[in-house]
mmCIF file of C-alpha atoms and ligand atoms in Angstrom:
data_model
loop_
_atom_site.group_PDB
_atom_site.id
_atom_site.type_symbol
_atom_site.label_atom_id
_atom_site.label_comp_id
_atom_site.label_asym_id
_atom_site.label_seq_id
_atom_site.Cartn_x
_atom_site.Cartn_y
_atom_site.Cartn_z
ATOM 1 C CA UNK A 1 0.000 0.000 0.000
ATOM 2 C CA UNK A 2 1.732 3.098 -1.081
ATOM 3 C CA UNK A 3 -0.248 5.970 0.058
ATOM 4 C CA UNK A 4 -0.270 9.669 -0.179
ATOM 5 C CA UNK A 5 -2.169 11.802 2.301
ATOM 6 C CA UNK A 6 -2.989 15.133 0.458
ATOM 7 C CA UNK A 7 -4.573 18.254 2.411
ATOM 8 C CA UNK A 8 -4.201 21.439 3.546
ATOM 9 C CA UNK A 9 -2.869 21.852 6.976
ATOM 10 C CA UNK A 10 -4.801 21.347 9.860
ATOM 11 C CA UNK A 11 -6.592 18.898 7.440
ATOM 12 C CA UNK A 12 -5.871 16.190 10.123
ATOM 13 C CA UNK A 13 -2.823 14.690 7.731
ATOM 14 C CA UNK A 14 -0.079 14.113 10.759
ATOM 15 C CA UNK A 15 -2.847 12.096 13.073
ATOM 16 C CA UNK A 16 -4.721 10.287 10.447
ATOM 17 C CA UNK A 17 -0.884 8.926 8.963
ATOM 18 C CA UNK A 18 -0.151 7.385 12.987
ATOM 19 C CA UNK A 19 -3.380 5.910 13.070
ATOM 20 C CA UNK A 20 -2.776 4.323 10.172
ATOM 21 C CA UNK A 21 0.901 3.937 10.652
ATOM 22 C CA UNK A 22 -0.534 1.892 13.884
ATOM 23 C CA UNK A 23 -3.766 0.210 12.537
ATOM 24 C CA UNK A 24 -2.157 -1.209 9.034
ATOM 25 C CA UNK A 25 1.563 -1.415 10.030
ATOM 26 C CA UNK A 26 2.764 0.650 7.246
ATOM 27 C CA UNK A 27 5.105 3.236 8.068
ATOM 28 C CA UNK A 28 4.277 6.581 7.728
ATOM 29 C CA UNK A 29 7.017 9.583 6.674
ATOM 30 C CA UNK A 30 6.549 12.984 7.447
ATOM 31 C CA UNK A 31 8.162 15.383 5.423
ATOM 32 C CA UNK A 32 7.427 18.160 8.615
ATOM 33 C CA UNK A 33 8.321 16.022 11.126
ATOM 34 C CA UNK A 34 11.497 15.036 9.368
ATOM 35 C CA UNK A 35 12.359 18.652 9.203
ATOM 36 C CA UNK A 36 11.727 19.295 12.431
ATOM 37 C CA UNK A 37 13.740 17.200 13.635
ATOM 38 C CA UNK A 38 16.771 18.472 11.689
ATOM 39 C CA UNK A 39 16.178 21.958 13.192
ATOM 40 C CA UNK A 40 16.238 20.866 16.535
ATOM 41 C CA UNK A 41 19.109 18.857 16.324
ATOM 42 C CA UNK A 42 20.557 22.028 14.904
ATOM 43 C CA UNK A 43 22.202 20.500 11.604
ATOM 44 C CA UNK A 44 22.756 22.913 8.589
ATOM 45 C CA UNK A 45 19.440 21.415 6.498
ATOM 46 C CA UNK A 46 18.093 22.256 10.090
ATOM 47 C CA UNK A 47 18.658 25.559 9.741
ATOM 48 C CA UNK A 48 18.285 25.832 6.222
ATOM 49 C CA UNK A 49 15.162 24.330 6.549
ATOM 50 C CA UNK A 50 13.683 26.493 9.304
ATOM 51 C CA UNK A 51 14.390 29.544 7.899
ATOM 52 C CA UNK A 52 11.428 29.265 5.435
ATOM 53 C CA UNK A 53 9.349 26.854 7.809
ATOM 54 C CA UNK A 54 9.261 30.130 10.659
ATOM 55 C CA UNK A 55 7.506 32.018 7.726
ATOM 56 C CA UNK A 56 4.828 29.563 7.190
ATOM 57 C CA UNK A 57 7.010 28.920 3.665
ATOM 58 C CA UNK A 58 7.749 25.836 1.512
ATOM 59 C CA UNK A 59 11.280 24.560 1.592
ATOM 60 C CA UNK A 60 13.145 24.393 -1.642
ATOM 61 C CA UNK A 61 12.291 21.884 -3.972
ATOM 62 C CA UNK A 62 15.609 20.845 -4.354
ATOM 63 C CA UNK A 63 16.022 20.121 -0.694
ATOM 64 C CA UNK A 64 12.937 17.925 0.311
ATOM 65 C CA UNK A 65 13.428 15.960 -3.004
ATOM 66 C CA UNK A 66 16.589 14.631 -1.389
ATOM 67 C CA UNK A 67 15.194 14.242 2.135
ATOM 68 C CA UNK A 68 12.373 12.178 0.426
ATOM 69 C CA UNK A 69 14.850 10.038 -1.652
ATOM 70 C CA UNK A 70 17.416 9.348 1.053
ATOM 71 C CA UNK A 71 14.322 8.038 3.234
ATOM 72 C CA UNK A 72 12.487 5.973 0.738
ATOM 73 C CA UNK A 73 16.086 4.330 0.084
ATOM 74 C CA UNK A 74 16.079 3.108 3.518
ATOM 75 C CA UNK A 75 15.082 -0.717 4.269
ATOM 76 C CA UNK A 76 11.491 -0.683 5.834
ATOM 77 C CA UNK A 77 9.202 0.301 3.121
ATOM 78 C CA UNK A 78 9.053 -2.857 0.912
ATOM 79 C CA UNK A 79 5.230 -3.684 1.978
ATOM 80 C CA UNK A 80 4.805 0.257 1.530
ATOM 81 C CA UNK A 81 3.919 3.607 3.382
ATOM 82 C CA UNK A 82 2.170 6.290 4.181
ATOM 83 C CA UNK A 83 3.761 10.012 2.849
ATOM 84 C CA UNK A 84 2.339 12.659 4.958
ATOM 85 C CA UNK A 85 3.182 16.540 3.653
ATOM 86 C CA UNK A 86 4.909 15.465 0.525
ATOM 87 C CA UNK A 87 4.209 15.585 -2.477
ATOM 88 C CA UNK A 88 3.703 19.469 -1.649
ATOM 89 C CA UNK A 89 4.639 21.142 -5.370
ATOM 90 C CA UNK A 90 3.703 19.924 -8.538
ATOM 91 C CA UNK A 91 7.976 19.903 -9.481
ATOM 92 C CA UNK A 92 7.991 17.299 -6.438
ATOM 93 C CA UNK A 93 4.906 15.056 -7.468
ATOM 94 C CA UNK A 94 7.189 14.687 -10.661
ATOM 95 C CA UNK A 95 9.848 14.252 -8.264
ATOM 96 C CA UNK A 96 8.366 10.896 -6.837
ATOM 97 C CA UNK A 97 6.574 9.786 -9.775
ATOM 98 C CA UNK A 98 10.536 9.654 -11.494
ATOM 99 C CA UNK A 99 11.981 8.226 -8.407
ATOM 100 C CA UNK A 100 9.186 5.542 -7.901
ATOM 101 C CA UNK A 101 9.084 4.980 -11.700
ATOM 102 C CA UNK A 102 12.419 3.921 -10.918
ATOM 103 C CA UNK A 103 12.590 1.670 -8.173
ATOM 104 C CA UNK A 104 9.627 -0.223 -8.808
ATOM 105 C CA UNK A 105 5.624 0.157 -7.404
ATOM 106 C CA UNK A 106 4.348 3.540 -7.360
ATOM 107 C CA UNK A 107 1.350 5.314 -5.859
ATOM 108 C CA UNK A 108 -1.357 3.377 -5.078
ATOM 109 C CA UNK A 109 -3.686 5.609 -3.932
ATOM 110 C CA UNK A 110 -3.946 9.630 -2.933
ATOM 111 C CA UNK A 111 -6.063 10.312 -0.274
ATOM 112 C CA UNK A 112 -7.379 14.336 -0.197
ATOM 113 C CA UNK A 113 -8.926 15.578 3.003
ATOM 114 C CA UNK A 114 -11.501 18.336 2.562
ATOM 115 C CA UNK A 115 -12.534 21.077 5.098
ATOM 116 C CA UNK A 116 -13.748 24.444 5.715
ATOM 117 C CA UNK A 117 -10.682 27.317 5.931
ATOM 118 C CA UNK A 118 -12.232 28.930 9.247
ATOM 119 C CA UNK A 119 -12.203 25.012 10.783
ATOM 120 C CA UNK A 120 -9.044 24.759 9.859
ATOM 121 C CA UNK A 121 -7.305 27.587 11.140
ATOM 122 C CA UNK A 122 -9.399 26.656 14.525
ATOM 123 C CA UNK A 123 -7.802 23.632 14.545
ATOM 124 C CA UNK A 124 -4.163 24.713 14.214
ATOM 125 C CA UNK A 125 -4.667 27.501 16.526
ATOM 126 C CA UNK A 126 -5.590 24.945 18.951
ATOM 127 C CA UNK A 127 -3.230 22.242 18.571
ATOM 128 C CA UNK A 128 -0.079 21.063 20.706
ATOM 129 C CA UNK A 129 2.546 18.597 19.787
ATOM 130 C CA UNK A 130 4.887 16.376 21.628
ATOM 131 C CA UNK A 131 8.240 17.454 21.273
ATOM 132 C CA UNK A 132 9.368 14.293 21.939
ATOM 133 C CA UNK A 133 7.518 11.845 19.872
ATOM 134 C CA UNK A 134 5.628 14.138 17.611
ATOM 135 C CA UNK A 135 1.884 13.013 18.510
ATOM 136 C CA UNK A 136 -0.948 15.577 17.794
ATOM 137 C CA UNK A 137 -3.163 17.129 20.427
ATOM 138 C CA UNK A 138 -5.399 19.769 20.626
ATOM 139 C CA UNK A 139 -6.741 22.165 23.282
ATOM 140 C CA UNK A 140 -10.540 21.284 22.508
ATOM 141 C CA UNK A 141 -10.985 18.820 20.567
ATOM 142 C CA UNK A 142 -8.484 16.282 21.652
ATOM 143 C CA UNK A 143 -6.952 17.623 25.235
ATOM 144 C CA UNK A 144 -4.075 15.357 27.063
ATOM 145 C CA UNK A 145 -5.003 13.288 30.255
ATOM 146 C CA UNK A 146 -2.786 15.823 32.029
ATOM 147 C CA UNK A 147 -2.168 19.344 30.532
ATOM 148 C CA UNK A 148 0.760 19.893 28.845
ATOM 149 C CA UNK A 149 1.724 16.183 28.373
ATOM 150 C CA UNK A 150 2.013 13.613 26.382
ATOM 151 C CA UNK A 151 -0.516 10.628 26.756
ATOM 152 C CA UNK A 152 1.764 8.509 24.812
ATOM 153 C CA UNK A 153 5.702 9.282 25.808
ATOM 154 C CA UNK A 154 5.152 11.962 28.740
ATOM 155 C CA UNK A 155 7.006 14.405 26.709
ATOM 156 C CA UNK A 156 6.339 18.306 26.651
ATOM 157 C CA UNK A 157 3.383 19.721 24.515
ATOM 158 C CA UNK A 158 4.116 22.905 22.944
ATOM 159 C CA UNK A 159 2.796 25.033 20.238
ATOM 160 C CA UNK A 160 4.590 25.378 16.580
ATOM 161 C CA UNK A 161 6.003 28.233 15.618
ATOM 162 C CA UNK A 162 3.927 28.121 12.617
ATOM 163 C CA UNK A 163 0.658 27.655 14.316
ATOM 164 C CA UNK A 164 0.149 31.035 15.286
ATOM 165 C CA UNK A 165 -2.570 32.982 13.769
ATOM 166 C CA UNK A 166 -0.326 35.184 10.786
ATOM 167 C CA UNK A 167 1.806 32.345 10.008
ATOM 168 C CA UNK A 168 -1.517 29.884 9.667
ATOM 169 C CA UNK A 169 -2.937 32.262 6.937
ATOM 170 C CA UNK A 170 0.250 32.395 4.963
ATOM 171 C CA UNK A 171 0.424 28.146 4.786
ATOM 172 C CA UNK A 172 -2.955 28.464 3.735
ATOM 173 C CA UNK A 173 -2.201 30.966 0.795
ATOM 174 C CA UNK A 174 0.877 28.430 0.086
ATOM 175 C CA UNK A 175 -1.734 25.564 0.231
ATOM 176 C CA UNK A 176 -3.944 27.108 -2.373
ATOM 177 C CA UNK A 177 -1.286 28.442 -4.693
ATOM 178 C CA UNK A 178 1.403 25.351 -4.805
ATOM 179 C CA UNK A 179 -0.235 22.371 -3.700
ATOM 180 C CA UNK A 180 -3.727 22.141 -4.103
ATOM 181 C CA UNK A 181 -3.031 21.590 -8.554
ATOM 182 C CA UNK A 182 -1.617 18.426 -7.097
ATOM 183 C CA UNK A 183 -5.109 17.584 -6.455
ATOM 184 C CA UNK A 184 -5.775 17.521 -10.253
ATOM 185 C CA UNK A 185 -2.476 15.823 -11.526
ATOM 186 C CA UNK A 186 -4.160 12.948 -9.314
ATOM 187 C CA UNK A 187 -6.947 13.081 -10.420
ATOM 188 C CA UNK A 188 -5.949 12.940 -14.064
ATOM 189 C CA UNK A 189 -3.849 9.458 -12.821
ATOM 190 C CA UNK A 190 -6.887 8.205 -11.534
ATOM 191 C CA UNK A 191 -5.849 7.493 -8.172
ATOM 192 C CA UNK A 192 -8.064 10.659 -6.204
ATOM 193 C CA UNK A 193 -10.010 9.888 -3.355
ATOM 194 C CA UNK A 194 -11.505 12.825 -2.145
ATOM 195 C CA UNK A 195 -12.591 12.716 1.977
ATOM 196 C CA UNK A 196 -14.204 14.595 4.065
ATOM 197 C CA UNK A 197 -12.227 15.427 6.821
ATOM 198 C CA UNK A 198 -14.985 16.847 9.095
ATOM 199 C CA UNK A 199 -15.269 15.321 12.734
ATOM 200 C CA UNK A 200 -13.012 13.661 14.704
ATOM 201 C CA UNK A 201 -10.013 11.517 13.731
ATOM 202 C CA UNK A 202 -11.854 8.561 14.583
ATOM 203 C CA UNK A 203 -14.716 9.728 11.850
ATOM 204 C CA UNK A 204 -12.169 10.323 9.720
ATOM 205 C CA UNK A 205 -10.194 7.295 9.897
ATOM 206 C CA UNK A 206 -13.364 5.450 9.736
ATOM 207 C CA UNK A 207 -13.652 6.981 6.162
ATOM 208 C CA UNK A 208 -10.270 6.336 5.101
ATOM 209 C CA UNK A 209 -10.825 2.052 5.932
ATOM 210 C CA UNK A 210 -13.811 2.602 3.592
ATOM 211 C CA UNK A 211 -11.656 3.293 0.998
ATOM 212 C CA UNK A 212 -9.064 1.499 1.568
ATOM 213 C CA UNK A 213 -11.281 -1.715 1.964
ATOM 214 C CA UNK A 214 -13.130 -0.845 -1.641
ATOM 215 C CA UNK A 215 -9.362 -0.310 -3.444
ATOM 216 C CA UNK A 216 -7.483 -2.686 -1.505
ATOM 217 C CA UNK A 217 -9.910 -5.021 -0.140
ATOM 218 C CA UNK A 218 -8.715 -4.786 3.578
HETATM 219 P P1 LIG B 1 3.899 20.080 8.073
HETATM 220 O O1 LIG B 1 4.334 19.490 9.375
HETATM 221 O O2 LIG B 1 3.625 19.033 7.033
HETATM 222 O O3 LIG B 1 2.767 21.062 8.235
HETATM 223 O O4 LIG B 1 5.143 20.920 7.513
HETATM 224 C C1 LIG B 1 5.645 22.023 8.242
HETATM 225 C C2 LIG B 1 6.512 22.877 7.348
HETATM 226 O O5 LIG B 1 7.624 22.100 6.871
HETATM 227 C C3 LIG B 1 5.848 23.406 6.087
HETATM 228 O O6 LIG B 1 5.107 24.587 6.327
HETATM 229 C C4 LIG B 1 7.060 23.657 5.189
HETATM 230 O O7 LIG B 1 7.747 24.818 5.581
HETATM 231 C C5 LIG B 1 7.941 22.455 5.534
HETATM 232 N N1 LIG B 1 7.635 21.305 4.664
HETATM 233 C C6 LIG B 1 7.139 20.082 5.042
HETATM 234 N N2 LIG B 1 6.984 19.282 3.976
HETATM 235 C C7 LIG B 1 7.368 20.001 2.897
HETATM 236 C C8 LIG B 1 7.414 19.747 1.507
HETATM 237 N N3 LIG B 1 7.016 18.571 0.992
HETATM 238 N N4 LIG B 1 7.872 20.739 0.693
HETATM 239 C C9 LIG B 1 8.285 21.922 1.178
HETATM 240 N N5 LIG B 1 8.249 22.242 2.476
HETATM 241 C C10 LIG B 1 7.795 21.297 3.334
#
């Protein structure tokens, strides 16, 4: 099962790729996460990286094509996975399609969540991450067992830098502009599933195993 979760952010991408990292064993790669990562360990993509992620900004082509590559050529994706955040640009759908082309099966499947713009910037207004592990809270809809940590490691919650209010508006404008055409080059391939991402992640997921049972027969 190779997957692509496509969305705007706050869509729901990040929670919906653990569940099903957890539900079908198939790992999931975050493109953000990845990133993140890198800046906090402080490491010159790090800080490459960050100085565009702070503005709410797209990294360069260039430099998530190689993140992407250099992950997907590790062992532990032969029965498949779950991309979460890339493709973002049309340049790196044609990225993957030439890599995958390559090295054998490509996308099976491109799952697009749909919602509202005002629920979506409620969403990441409200939402706290682990620092640790990376798992997705949120202030109202999805609160910790104990404030501020993590249900599943213990670690610190904390709010993104880009999930304040004037950042959140400018990855929206990104969305629009450079990676919701990806919606049609999938389309065109056939392999759109469109999903309403309304509700919570348990809805949503519910959804998802829909669709995945109909194409897959899971
Ligand atoms: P995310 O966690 O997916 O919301 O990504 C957070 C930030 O990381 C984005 O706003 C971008 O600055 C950067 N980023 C993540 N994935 C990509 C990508 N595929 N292309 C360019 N920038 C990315």
């Amino acid at each position: 099962m190779h997957l692509i979760l496509l969305g705007p952010p706050g869509a729901g991408k990040g929670t919906q790729a653990r569940m099903m990292e957890r539900y079908y064993r198939i790992p999931q790669i975050s493109t953000g996460d990845i990133l993140r990562e890198e800046v906090a360990a402080g490491s010159t993509l790090g800080k490459l990286a960050n100085s565009f992620m702070k503005k709410g900004s797209l990294v360069p082509d260039e430099v998530v094509i190689e993140v992407i590559e250099e992950r997907l050529s590790r062992p532990g994706y032969a029965r498949g996975y779950i991309l979460d955040g890339f493709p973002r640009t049309l340049a790196q759908a044609e990225a993957l399609d030439r890599v995958l082309g390559l090295a054998g099966p490509g996308i099976d499947l491109v799952l697009s969540l749909v919602l509202d713009e005002e629920e979506l910037v409620q969403r990441l207004a409200g939402r706290r991450v682990c620092e640790r592990c990376a798992e997705v809270f949120h202030l109202s809809f999805r609160s910790p067992r104990s404030p501020g940590i993590c249900d599943s490691c213990g670690g610190p919650l904390v709010q993104r830098e880009d999930d304040r209010e004037e950042t959140i508006r400018r990855r929206l404008q990104v969305y629009k502009s450079e990676t919701a055409p990806l919606i049609d080059y999938y389309r065109r391939e056939g392999k759109l599933k469109e999903i309403s991402a309304v509700g919570n992640p348990e809805a949503v997921k519910e959804r998802i195993d829909q669709v995945l049972k109909g194409s897959f027969g899971l």
